[in-house]
Coordinates of N, CA and C in Angstrom, one line a residue:
M1 N 109.5 64.4 -66.7 CA 109.4 64.7 -65.3 C 110.5 65.6 -65.0
L2 N 110.4 66.3 -63.8 CA 111.3 67.3 -63.4 C 112.5 66.7 -62.6
I3 N 113.5 67.4 -62.3 CA 114.7 66.9 -61.7 C 114.4 66.3 -60.3
S4 N 113.4 66.9 -59.6 CA 113.0 66.4 -58.3 C 112.5 64.9 -58.4
E5 N 111.7 64.6 -59.3 CA 111.2 63.3 -59.5 C 112.3 62.4 -60.0
A6 N 113.1 62.8 -61.0 CA 114.2 62.0 -61.5 C 115.1 61.7 -60.3
S7 N 115.3 62.6 -59.4 CA 116.2 62.4 -58.3 C 115.6 61.2 -57.4
I8 N 114.4 61.3 -57.1 CA 113.7 60.3 -56.3 C 113.8 58.9 -57.0
R9 N 113.5 58.9 -58.2 CA 113.4 57.6 -59.0 C 114.8 57.0 -59.1
S10 N 115.8 57.8 -59.3 CA 117.2 57.3 -59.6 C 118.0 57.1 -58.4
G11 N 117.7 57.8 -57.3 CA 118.5 57.6 -56.1 C 119.6 58.7 -56.0
L12 N 119.7 59.5 -57.0 CA 120.8 60.5 -57.0 C 120.2 61.9 -56.6
S13 N 120.9 62.7 -55.9 CA 120.5 64.0 -55.5 C 120.4 64.9 -56.7
A14 N 119.6 65.9 -56.7 CA 119.5 66.9 -57.8 C 120.9 67.5 -58.1
D15 N 121.6 67.8 -57.0 CA 123.0 68.3 -57.2 C 123.9 67.4 -57.9
T16 N 123.8 66.1 -57.6 CA 124.6 65.1 -58.3 C 124.2 64.9 -59.7
I17 N 122.9 65.0 -60.0 CA 122.5 64.9 -61.4 C 123.0 66.1 -62.2
R18 N 123.0 67.3 -61.6 CA 123.5 68.5 -62.3 C 125.0 68.3 -62.5
Y19 N 125.7 67.8 -61.5 CA 127.2 67.6 -61.6 C 127.5 66.6 -62.7
Y20 N 126.8 65.5 -62.7 CA 127.0 64.5 -63.7 C 126.7 65.0 -65.1
E21 N 125.7 65.9 -65.2 CA 125.4 66.5 -66.5 C 126.5 67.4 -66.9
K22 N 127.1 68.2 -66.0 CA 128.2 69.1 -66.3 C 129.5 68.3 -66.7
S23 N 129.6 67.1 -66.0 CA 130.8 66.2 -66.3 C 130.7 65.5 -67.6
G24 N 129.5 65.5 -68.2 CA 129.4 64.8 -69.5 C 129.0 63.4 -69.4
I25 N 128.6 62.9 -68.2 CA 128.3 61.5 -68.1 C 126.8 61.2 -68.2
V26 N 126.0 62.3 -68.4 CA 124.6 62.1 -68.6 C 124.3 62.6 -70.0
P27 N 123.7 61.8 -70.8 CA 123.3 62.2 -72.1 C 122.4 63.5 -72.1
A28 N 122.4 64.3 -73.1 CA 121.6 65.5 -73.1 C 120.2 65.3 -72.6
I29 N 119.8 66.2 -71.8 CA 118.5 66.2 -71.2 C 117.7 67.4 -71.8
D30 N 116.5 67.0 -72.4 CA 115.7 68.1 -73.0 C 115.2 69.1 -71.9
R31 N 115.0 70.3 -72.4 CA 114.4 71.3 -71.5 C 113.1 71.8 -72.1
G32 N 112.2 72.1 -71.2 CA 110.9 72.6 -71.6 C 111.0 74.1 -72.0
A33 N 109.9 74.7 -72.4 CA 109.9 76.1 -72.8 C 110.3 77.0 -71.6
D34 N 110.0 76.5 -70.4 CA 110.4 77.3 -69.2 C 111.9 77.1 -68.8
G35 N 112.6 76.4 -69.6 CA 114.0 76.2 -69.3 C 114.4 75.1 -68.3
L36 N 113.4 74.5 -67.8 CA 113.6 73.4 -66.8 C 113.9 72.1 -67.5
R37 N 114.7 71.3 -66.9 CA 115.0 69.9 -67.5 C 113.8 69.1 -67.5
R38 N 113.6 68.3 -68.5 CA 112.5 67.4 -68.6 C 113.1 66.0 -68.8
F39 N 113.1 65.2 -67.8 CA 113.7 63.8 -67.8 C 112.7 62.8 -68.4
S40 N 113.3 62.0 -69.3 CA 112.5 60.9 -69.9 C 112.8 59.7 -69.1
P41 N 111.9 58.6 -69.3 CA 112.2 57.4 -68.6 C 113.6 56.8 -68.9
E42 N 114.1 57.1 -70.2 CA 115.4 56.6 -70.5 C 116.5 57.4 -69.8
N43 N 116.3 58.7 -69.6 CA 117.2 59.5 -68.7 C 117.3 58.9 -67.3
V44 N 116.1 58.6 -66.8 CA 116.1 58.1 -65.4 C 116.8 56.7 -65.3
E45 N 116.6 55.9 -66.3 CA 117.2 54.6 -66.4 C 118.8 54.8 -66.4
W46 N 119.2 55.8 -67.2 CA 120.7 56.1 -67.2 C 121.2 56.6 -65.9
L47 N 120.4 57.5 -65.3 CA 120.8 58.0 -63.9 C 120.8 56.9 -62.9
T48 N 119.9 56.0 -63.0 CA 119.9 54.9 -62.0 C 121.1 54.0 -62.2
L49 N 121.5 53.7 -63.5 CA 122.7 53.0 -63.7 C 123.9 53.7 -63.1
L50 N 124.0 55.0 -63.3 CA 125.1 55.8 -62.7 C 125.1 55.7 -61.2
Y51 N 123.9 55.7 -60.6 CA 123.8 55.6 -59.2 C 124.5 54.3 -58.7
W52 N 124.1 53.2 -59.4 CA 124.7 51.9 -58.9 C 126.1 51.7 -59.3
L53 N 126.5 52.3 -60.4 CA 128.0 52.2 -60.7 C 128.8 52.9 -59.7
R54 N 128.3 54.1 -59.3 CA 129.1 54.9 -58.3 C 129.0 54.2 -56.9
K55 N 127.8 53.7 -56.6 CA 127.6 53.0 -55.3 C 128.5 51.8 -55.2
T56 N 128.8 51.2 -56.3 CA 129.7 50.0 -56.3 C 131.2 50.4 -56.4
G57 N 131.4 51.7 -56.4 CA 132.8 52.1 -56.4 C 133.5 52.4 -57.7
M58 N 132.7 52.5 -58.8 CA 133.3 52.8 -60.0 C 133.8 54.2 -60.0
S59 N 135.0 54.5 -60.5 CA 135.6 55.8 -60.5 C 134.8 56.7 -61.5
M60 N 134.9 58.0 -61.2 CA 134.3 59.0 -62.1 C 135.0 58.8 -63.5
K61 N 136.3 58.6 -63.5 CA 137.0 58.4 -64.8 C 136.4 57.3 -65.6
D62 N 136.2 56.1 -65.0 CA 135.6 55.0 -65.7 C 134.1 55.3 -66.1
M63 N 133.4 56.0 -65.2 CA 132.0 56.4 -65.6 C 132.0 57.3 -66.8
Q64 N 133.0 58.3 -66.8 CA 133.1 59.2 -68.0 C 133.4 58.4 -69.2
R65 N 134.3 57.4 -69.1 CA 134.7 56.6 -70.2 C 133.5 55.8 -70.7
F66 N 132.8 55.2 -69.8 CA 131.6 54.5 -70.2 C 130.6 55.3 -70.9
A67 N 130.4 56.6 -70.4 CA 129.4 57.5 -71.0 C 129.9 57.9 -72.4
A68 N 131.2 58.1 -72.6 CA 131.8 58.5 -73.9 C 131.6 57.4 -74.9
L69 N 131.8 56.1 -74.4 CA 131.6 55.0 -75.3 C 130.1 54.9 -75.7
Y70 N 129.2 55.1 -74.7 CA 127.8 55.0 -75.0 C 127.4 56.0 -76.1
R71 N 128.0 57.2 -76.0 CA 127.6 58.3 -77.0 C 128.1 57.9 -78.4
E72 N 129.2 57.1 -78.5 CA 129.7 56.7 -79.8 C 128.8 55.6 -80.5
G73 N 127.9 55.1 -79.7 CA 126.9 54.2 -80.3 C 127.2 52.7 -80.3
G74 N 126.5 52.0 -81.1 CA 126.5 50.5 -81.0 C 127.8 49.9 -81.3
R75 N 128.7 50.5 -82.0 CA 130.0 49.9 -82.3 C 130.9 49.8 -81.1
T76 N 130.5 50.4 -80.0 CA 131.3 50.3 -78.7 C 130.7 49.4 -77.7
V77 N 129.8 48.6 -78.1 CA 129.1 47.6 -77.1 C 130.2 46.7 -76.5
S78 N 131.1 46.2 -77.3 CA 132.1 45.3 -76.7 C 133.0 46.0 -75.7
E79 N 133.4 47.3 -76.0 CA 134.2 48.0 -75.1 C 133.4 48.3 -73.8
R80 N 132.2 48.7 -73.9 CA 131.4 49.0 -72.7 C 131.2 47.7 -71.9
K81 N 131.0 46.6 -72.5 CA 130.8 45.3 -71.8 C 132.1 45.0 -71.1
A82 N 133.3 45.2 -71.8 CA 134.6 44.9 -71.2 C 134.8 45.8 -69.9
L83 N 134.4 47.0 -70.0 CA 134.5 47.9 -68.9 C 133.7 47.4 -67.7
L84 N 132.5 47.0 -68.0 CA 131.6 46.5 -66.9 C 132.1 45.2 -66.4
L85 N 132.6 44.3 -67.2 CA 133.2 43.1 -66.8 C 134.4 43.3 -65.8
G86 N 135.2 44.3 -66.2 CA 136.3 44.6 -65.3 C 135.8 45.1 -64.0
H87 N 134.8 45.9 -64.0 CA 134.3 46.4 -62.7 C 133.6 45.3 -61.9
A88 N 133.0 44.3 -62.6 CA 132.4 43.2 -61.9 C 133.5 42.4 -61.2
E89 N 134.7 42.2 -61.9 CA 135.8 41.5 -61.2 C 136.3 42.3 -60.0
T90 N 136.4 43.6 -60.1 CA 136.8 44.4 -59.0 C 135.8 44.2 -57.8
L91 N 134.5 44.1 -58.1 CA 133.5 43.9 -57.1 C 133.7 42.5 -56.4
K92 N 134.0 41.5 -57.2 CA 134.2 40.2 -56.7 C 135.4 40.2 -55.7
R93 N 136.5 40.9 -56.0 CA 137.6 41.0 -55.1 C 137.3 41.7 -53.9
K94 N 136.5 42.8 -54.0 CA 136.1 43.6 -52.8 C 135.2 42.7 -51.9
R95 N 134.3 42.0 -52.6 CA 133.4 41.1 -51.8 C 134.2 40.1 -51.0
A96 N 135.2 39.5 -51.6 CA 136.0 38.5 -51.0 C 136.8 39.2 -49.8
D97 N 137.3 40.4 -50.0 CA 137.9 41.1 -48.9 C 137.0 41.4 -47.8
L98 N 135.8 41.8 -48.1 CA 134.8 42.1 -47.1 C 134.4 40.8 -46.3
D99 N 134.2 39.7 -47.0 CA 133.9 38.4 -46.4 C 135.0 38.1 -45.4
R100 N 136.3 38.3 -45.8 CA 137.4 38.0 -44.9 C 137.4 38.9 -43.7
C101 N 137.1 40.2 -43.9 CA 137.0 41.1 -42.8 C 135.9 40.7 -41.8
E102 N 134.8 40.2 -42.3 CA 133.7 39.8 -41.5 C 134.1 38.6 -40.7
E103 N 134.9 37.7 -41.3 CA 135.4 36.5 -40.5 C 136.3 36.9 -39.4
V104 N 137.2 37.8 -39.7 CA 138.1 38.3 -38.7 C 137.4 38.9 -37.5
L105 N 136.4 39.8 -37.8 CA 135.6 40.4 -36.8 C 134.8 39.4 -36.0
A106 N 134.3 38.4 -36.6 CA 133.5 37.4 -35.9 C 134.4 36.6 -35.0
E107 N 135.7 36.3 -35.4 CA 136.6 35.6 -34.5 C 137.0 36.5 -33.3
K108 N 137.2 37.8 -33.5 CA 137.5 38.7 -32.4 C 136.3 38.8 -31.5
L109 N 135.1 38.9 -32.0 CA 133.9 39.0 -31.1 C 133.8 37.7 -30.3
A110 N 134.1 36.6 -30.9 CA 134.0 35.3 -30.2 C 135.0 35.3 -29.0
I111 N 136.1 35.9 -29.2 CA 137.1 36.0 -28.1 C 136.6 36.9 -27.0
Y112 N 136.0 38.0 -27.4 CA 135.4 38.9 -26.4 C 134.3 38.2 -25.6
D113 N 133.5 37.5 -26.3 CA 132.4 36.8 -25.7 C 133.0 35.8 -24.6
K114 N 134.0 35.1 -24.9 CA 134.7 34.2 -24.0 C 135.2 35.0 -22.8
L115 N 135.9 36.1 -23.0 CA 136.4 36.9 -22.0 C 135.4 37.5 -21.0
E116 N 134.2 37.7 -21.6 CA 133.1 38.2 -20.8 C 132.3 37.1 -20.1
G117 N 132.7 35.8 -20.4 CA 132.0 34.7 -19.8 C 130.8 34.2 -20.5
K118 N 130.7 34.7 -21.8 CA 129.6 34.3 -22.6 C 130.1 33.2 -23.5
H119 N 129.5 32.0 -23.5 CA 130.0 30.9 -24.3 C 128.8 30.6 -25.3
P120 N 129.1 30.8 -26.6 CA 128.0 30.5 -27.6 C 127.6 29.1 -27.6

């Protein structure tokens, strides 16, 4: 498939895909005789993973590290897993922070409701 379809399927813009490719976090993408990129289902699966890693706040540095480990093959599975586990812990902390933020906002909104004469 062409970059436009890979973009739609992965959630990444074509520009982001090109940037990731230049940054070395996308494995080599085959090109057709016309010079255009030809994305395989595996390429799209990788791009989709990158979309979600970035969406969850993983740094480019960590994404590049993850990609480098992936290129080294099966012997790096434990390191890749550790990197993802560390990121999962970061997400748990962020989720707890967001939950607390939501509680604070709800308390403040309840105060405003009382000030406006609205009692829940």
